[in-house]
XYZ file of C-alpha atoms in Angstrom:
495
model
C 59.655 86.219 143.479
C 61.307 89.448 142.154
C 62.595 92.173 143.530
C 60.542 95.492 142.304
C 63.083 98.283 141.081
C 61.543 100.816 143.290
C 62.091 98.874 146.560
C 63.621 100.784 149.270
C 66.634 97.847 149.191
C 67.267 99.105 145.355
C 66.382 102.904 146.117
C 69.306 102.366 148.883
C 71.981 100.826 146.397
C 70.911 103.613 143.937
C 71.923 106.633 146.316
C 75.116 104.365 147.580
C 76.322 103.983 143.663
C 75.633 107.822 143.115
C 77.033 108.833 146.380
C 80.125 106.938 145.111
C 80.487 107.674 141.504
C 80.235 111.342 142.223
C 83.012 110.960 145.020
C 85.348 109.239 141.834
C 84.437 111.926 139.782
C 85.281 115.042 142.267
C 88.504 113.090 143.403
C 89.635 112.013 139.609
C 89.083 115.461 138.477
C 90.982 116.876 140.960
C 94.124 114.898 140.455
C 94.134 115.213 136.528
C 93.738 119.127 137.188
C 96.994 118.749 139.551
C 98.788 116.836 136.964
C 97.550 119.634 134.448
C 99.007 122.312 136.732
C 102.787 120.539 136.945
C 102.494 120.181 133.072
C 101.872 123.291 132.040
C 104.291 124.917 134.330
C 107.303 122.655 132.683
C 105.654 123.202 129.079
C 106.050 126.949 129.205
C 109.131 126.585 130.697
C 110.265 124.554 127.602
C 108.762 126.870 125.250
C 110.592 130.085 126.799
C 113.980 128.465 126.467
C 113.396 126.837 123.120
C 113.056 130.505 122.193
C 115.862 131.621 123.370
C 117.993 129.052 121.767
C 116.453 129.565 118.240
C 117.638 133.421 118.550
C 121.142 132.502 119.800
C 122.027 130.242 116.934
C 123.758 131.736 113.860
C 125.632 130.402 111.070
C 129.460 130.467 111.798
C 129.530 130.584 115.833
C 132.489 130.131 117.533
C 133.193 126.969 118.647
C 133.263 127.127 122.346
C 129.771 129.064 121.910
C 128.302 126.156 119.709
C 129.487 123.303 121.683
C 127.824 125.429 124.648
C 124.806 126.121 122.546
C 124.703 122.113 121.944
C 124.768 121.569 125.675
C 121.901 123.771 126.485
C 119.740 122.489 123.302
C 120.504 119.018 124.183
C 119.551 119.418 127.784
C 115.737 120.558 126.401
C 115.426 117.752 124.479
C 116.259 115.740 127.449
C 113.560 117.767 129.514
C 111.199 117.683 126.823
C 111.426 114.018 126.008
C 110.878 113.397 130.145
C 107.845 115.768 130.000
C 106.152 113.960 126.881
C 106.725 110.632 128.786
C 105.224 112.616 131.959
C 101.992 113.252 129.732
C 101.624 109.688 128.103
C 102.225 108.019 131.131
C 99.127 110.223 132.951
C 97.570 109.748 129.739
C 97.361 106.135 130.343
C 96.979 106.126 133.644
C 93.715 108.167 133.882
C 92.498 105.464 130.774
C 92.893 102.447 132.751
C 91.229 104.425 135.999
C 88.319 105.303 133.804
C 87.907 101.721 132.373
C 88.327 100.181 136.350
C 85.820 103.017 137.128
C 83.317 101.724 134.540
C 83.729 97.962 135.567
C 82.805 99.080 138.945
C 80.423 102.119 138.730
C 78.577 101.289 135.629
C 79.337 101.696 131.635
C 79.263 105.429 131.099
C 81.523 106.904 133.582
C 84.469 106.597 131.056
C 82.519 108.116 127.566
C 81.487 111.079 130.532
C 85.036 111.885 132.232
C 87.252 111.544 129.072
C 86.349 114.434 127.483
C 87.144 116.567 130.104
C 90.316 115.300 130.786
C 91.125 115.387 126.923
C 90.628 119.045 127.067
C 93.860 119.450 129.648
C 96.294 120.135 127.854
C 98.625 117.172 128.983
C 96.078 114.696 127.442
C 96.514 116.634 123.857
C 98.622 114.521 121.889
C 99.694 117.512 119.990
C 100.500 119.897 123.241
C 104.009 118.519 125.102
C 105.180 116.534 121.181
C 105.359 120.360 118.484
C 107.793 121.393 120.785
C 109.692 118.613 121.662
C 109.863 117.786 117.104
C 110.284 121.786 116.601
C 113.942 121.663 118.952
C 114.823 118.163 117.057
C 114.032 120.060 114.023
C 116.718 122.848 115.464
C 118.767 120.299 116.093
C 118.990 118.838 112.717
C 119.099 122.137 110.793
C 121.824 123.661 112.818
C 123.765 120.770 112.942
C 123.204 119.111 109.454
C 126.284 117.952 107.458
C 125.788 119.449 104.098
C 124.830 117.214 101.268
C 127.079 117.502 98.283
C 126.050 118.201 95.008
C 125.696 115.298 92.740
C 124.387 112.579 95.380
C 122.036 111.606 93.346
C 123.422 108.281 91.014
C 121.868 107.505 87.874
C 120.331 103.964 88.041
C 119.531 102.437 84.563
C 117.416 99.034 84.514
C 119.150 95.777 84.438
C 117.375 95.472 81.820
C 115.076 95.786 78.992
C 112.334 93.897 80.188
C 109.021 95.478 81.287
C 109.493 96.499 85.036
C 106.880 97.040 87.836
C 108.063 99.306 89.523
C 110.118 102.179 88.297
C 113.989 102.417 88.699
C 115.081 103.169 92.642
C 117.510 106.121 92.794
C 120.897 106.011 94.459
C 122.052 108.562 97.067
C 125.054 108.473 99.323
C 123.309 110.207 102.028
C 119.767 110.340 103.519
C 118.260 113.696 103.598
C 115.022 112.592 105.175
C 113.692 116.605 104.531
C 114.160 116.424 100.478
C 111.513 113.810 100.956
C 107.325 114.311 99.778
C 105.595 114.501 103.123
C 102.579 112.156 103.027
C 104.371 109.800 100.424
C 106.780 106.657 101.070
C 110.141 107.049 98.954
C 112.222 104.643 98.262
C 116.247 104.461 97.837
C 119.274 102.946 97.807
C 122.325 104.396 99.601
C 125.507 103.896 98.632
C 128.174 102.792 102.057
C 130.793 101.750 100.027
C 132.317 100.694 96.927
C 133.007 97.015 95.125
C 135.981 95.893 92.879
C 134.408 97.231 90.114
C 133.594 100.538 90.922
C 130.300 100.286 91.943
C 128.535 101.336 95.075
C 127.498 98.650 97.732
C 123.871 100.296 98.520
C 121.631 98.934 101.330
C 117.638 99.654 100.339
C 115.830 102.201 102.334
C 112.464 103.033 103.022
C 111.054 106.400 103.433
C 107.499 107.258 104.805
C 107.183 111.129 105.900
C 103.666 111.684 107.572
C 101.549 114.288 106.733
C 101.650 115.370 110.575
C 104.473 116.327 113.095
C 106.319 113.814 114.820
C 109.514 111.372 115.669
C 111.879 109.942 113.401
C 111.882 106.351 114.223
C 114.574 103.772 112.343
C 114.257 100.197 111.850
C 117.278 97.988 110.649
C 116.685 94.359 109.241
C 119.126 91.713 108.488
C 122.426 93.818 109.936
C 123.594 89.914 110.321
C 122.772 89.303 106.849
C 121.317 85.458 107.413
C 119.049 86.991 110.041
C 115.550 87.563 107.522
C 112.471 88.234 109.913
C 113.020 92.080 110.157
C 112.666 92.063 106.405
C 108.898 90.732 105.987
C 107.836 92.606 108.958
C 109.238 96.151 107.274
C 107.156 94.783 104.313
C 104.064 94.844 106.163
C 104.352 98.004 108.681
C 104.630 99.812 105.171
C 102.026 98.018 103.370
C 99.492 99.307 106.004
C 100.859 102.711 106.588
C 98.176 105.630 105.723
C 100.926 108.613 105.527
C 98.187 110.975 105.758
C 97.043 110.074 109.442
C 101.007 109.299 110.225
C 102.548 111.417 112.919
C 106.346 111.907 112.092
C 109.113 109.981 110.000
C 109.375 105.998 109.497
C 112.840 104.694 107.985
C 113.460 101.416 107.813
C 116.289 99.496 106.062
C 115.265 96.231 105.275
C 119.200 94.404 104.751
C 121.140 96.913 106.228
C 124.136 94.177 105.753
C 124.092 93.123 102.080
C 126.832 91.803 101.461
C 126.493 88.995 104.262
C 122.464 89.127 102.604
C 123.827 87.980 99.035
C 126.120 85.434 100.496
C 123.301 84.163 102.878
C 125.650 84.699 105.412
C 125.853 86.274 109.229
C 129.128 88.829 108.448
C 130.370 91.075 106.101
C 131.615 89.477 102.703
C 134.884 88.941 104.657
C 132.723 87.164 107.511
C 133.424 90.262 109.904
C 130.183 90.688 112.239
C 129.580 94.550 111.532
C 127.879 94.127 114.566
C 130.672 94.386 116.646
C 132.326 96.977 114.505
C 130.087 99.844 115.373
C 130.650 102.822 115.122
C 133.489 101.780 112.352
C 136.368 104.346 111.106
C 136.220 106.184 107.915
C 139.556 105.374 107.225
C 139.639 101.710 107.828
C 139.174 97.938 106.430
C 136.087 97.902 104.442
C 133.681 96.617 106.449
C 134.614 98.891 109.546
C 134.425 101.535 106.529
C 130.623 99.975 105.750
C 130.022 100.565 109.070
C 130.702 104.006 109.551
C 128.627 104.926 106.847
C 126.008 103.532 107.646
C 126.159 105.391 110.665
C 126.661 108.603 109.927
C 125.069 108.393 106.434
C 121.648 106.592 107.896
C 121.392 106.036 111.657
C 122.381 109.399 113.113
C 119.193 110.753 111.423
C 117.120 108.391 113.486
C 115.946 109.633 117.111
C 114.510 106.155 118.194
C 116.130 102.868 116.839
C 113.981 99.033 116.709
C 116.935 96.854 115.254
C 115.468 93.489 114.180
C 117.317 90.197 114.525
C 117.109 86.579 114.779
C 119.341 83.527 116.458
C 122.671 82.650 114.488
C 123.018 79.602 112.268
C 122.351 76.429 114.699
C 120.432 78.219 117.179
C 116.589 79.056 117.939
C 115.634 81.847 120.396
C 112.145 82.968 121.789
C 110.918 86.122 120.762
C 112.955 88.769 122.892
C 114.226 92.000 123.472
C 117.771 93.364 124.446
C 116.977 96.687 125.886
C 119.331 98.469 129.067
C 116.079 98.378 131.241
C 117.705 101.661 133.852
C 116.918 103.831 131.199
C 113.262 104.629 131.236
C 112.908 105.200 127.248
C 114.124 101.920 126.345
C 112.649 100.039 129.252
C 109.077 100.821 127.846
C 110.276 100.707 124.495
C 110.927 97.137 125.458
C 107.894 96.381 126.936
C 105.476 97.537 124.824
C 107.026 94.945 122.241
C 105.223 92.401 124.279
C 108.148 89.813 123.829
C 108.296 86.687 125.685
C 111.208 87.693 127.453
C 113.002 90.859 128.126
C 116.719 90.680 128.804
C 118.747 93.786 130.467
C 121.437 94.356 128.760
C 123.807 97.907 128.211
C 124.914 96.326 124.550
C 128.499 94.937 123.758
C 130.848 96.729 122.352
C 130.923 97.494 118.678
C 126.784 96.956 118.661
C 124.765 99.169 116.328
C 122.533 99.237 119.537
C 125.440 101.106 121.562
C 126.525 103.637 118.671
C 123.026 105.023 118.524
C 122.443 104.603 122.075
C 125.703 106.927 122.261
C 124.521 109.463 119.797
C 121.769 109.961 121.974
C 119.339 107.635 120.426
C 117.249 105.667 122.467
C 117.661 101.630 120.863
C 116.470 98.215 121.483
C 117.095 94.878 119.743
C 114.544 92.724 119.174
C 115.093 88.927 118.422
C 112.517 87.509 116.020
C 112.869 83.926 116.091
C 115.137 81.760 114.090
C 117.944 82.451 111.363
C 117.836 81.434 106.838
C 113.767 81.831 107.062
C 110.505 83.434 107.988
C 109.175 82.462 110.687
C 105.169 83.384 110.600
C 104.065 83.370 113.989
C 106.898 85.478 115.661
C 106.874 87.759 112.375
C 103.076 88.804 113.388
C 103.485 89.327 116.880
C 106.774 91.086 116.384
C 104.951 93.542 114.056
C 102.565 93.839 116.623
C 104.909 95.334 119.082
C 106.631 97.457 116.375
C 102.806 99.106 115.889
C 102.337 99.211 119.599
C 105.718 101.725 119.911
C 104.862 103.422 117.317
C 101.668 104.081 118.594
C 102.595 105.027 122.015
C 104.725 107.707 120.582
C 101.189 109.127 119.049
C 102.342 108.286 115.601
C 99.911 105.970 114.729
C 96.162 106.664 115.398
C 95.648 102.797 116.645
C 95.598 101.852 120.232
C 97.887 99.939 121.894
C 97.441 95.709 121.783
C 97.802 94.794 124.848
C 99.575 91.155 125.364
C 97.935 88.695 126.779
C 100.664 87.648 129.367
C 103.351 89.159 130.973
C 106.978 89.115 129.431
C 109.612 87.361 131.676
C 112.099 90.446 132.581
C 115.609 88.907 133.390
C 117.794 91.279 134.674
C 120.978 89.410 133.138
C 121.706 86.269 130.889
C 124.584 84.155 129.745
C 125.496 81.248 127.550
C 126.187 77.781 128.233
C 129.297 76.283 126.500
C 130.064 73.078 125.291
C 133.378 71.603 127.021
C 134.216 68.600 124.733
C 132.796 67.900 121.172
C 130.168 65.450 119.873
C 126.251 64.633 119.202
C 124.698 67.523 121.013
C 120.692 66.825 122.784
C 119.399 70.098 124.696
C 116.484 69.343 126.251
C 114.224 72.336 127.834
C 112.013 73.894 125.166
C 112.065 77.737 124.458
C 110.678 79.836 126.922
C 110.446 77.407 129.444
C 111.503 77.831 133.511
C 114.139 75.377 134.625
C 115.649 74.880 138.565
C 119.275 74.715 139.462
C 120.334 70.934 138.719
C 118.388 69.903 135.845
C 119.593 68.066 133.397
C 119.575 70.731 130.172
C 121.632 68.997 127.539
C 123.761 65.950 126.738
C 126.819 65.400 124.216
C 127.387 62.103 123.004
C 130.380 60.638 121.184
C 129.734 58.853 117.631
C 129.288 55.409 119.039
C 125.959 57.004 120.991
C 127.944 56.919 124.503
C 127.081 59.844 126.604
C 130.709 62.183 127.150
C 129.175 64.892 129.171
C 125.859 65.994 131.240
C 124.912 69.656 131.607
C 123.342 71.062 134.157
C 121.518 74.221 135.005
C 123.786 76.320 137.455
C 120.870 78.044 138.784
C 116.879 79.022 138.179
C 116.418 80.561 134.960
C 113.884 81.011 131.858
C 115.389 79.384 128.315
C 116.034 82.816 125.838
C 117.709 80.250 122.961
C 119.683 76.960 122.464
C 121.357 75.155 120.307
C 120.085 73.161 117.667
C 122.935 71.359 115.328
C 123.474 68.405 116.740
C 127.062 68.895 115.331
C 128.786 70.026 118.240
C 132.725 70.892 118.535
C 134.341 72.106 121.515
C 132.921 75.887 122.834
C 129.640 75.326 120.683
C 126.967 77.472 122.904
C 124.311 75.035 124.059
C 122.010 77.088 125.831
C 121.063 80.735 126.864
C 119.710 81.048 130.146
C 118.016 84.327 131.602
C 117.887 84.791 135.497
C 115.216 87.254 137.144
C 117.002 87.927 140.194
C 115.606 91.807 140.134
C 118.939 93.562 140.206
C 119.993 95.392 137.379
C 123.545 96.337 136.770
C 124.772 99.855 135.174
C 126.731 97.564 132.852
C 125.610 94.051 131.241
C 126.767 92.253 128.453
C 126.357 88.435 127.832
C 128.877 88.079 125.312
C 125.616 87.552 122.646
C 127.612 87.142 119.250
């Protein structure tokens, strides 16, 4: 028996579902149009005191008038940077309420509200970001350390043998605006200088979009054993179409090559130049390195993804380091979609803290394990790298949404090793263990057991040791805890 679809039942469930779906419209509608109102009032806002900045500035102000002028231009950057994360948060907000509404009113109510709400003008991906890249662009012309003549640095072939690809110029600074727009460039730039004479250059890769938008930086192999970062630079810039990009993309794929050509973690003196940050310019040579590569690469970044991996011995999940009370890298962090997310404000010395100083919001992300590519965490660490990039509208593509939930620990801390030996650790990456199980063993060389470890407390497994070879303050295991509070200041001593 069948139900005919002019019954009075389905007449009734008609009205009901029309009755209803016009109530979502009205309300929805409404509250975009509110939203609208608040945004527009800040935008103009903005725009009048951007304009009054630009007509202050001139060449040669005094200083206690430029540091002022600084002040004030950093403060709308600030604003703006909170009002373009006002708009993409709405933005995705009234996406996921339209694709509810359709799984509940019926396929259509999305493809019929979007449109209007993409004519507001806090849903136009262009409207709240030209101003917010025009007083950046201030920033960097008014404030620009002048490039000296000469930079660039003949580079002759190796060789005489028939190369691919043609010979890679040599600056000692990065002027990202002497760049093409729409092309990626490629360079080397010169930190410091060898026995011989000869710079020490770390490669860099330039991709200027056709279209207004963010710098973003991306550092690879800064520990120079750590290699994931490199492959995933390789693809992100394989797949780029410059002409639909929004903004700048720099990446350094071995920002630390002299540790790179010794397959080693430090500097060629085994310094980590990750705890030398931001270096001295008159200094040993790697603190030297360091400060170059600062102020010669990084300070022209205005977001920072620095890639990494575990240390020799060691495995970790796929995570990300990221001070979680400030809201730029806390979504930065999550839209990685890492296993795990650690809170943490960055030791000292980090490149994570210098550009986090300089104003530039910076996470690390850990991709895996140290001396190789690993495949699996390489794809699905490029896949967060795309989905940043996206949400900053500089990328066309959507958002991939993970299909679980990242573990957020609001601290972690390692596990030592109090006597030496054969070293077992038994919970697998990623995995949960309670307070007072058994996590890892140490054994002499005749195979009898010297010491049990225990977990202190609930926590999710972020890395462990692997070398069975274990001496005396060996870390056996890092363990994150999600107890909810986060700290203004926490550092787990990761080395």
């Amino acid at each position: 028996m069948s139900i005919c679809s002019n019954s009075p039942s389905v007449l009734s469930q008609n009205d009901e579902k029309d009755s209803s779906s016009d109530a979502f419209r009205s309300s929805f509608l409404e509250q975009c149009s509110k939203v609208n109102a608040r945004y527009q009032q800040q935008h103009e806002d903005a725009c009048s005191k951007l304009a009054v900045l630009e007509k202050k500035w001139a060449p040669g102000m005094p200083e206690p008038e430029l540091q002022n002028w600084k002040a004030e231009l950093t403060s709308l950057i600030t604003q703006l940077e909170i009002l373009s994360d006002f708009a993409q948060t709405n933005i995705m907000a009234s996406r996921r309420i339209l694709e509810k509404a359709d799984a509940v009113l019926g396929q259509g109510t999305a493809q019929e509200l979007w449109p209007e709400v993409s004519k507001l003008s806090f849903a136009s991906l262009a409207g709240d970001e030209l101003p917010l890249h025009k007083a950046r662009a201030v920033w960097r012309r008014c404030t620009a350390v002048p490039v000296s003549q000469g930079t660039l640095v003949d580079a002759e072939p190796k060789s005489r043998a028939q190369r691919v690809v043609q010979p890679i110029p040599t600056l000692t600074e990065l002027d990202i605006e002497s760049f093409p727009v729409g092309k990626i460039s490629r360079v080397w730039i010169a930190l410091a200088e060898d026995g011989m004479g000869l710079p020490i250059r770390v490669p860099v890769m330039i991709a200027r979009g056709a279209l207004q938008g963010p710098i973003v930086g991306i550092t690879a192999a800064l520990h120079g054993n750590e290699l994931n970062g490199i492959p995933l630079i390789h693809r992100l810039f394989k797949d780029l179409d410059t002409q639909t990009l929004h903004g700048t993309l720099v990446a350094v794929p071995v920002a630390n090559s002299p540790g790179y050509l010794l397959s080693q973690r430090g500097y060629s003196d085994g310094s980590d130049l990750n705890r030398m940050m931001p270096g001295k310019p008159d200094a040993s040579g790697p603190q030297v390195y360091a400060y170059n590569l600062i102020q010669r690469i990084v300070r022209h970044f205005e977001y920072l993804i620095d890639l990494h991996t575990a240390s020799r011995g060691r495995i970790n999940s796929l995570y990300v380091r990221a001070n979680l009370r400030d809201p730029r890298t806390a979504r930065m962090a999550r839209l990685q979609n890492p296993q795990i997310i650690v809170h943490n404000t960055s030791p000292g010395g980090s490149l994570r803290g210098a550009a986090m100083n300089l104003g530039i919001p910076a996470i690390t992300v850990e991709i895996g394990d140290p001396s190789t590519f690993n495949e699996t965490y390489v794809k699905n660490a490029l896949i967060g790298v795309t989905n940043i990039l996206s949400q900053m509208t500089m990328l066309p593509d959507q958002e991939t949404p993970s299909d679980y939930e990242p573990v957020v620990c609001s601290r972690s801390y390692w596990i030592f090793a109090k006597s030496g030996g054969i070293l077992t650790v038994y919970p697998e990456l990623a995995t949960w263990v309670r307070a007072g199980d058994l996590i890892a063993t140490v054994k002499n060389v005749f195979g009898d057991v010297e010491e049990e470890y225990y977990a202190p407390q609930d926590g999710v497994i972020v890395g462990k040791h692997v070398d069975p070879v274990c001496q005396t303050g060996n870390r056996i295991l890092h363990l994150g805890v999600a107890d909810g509070e986060l700290q203004a200041i926490v550092d787990d001593g990761h080395m």
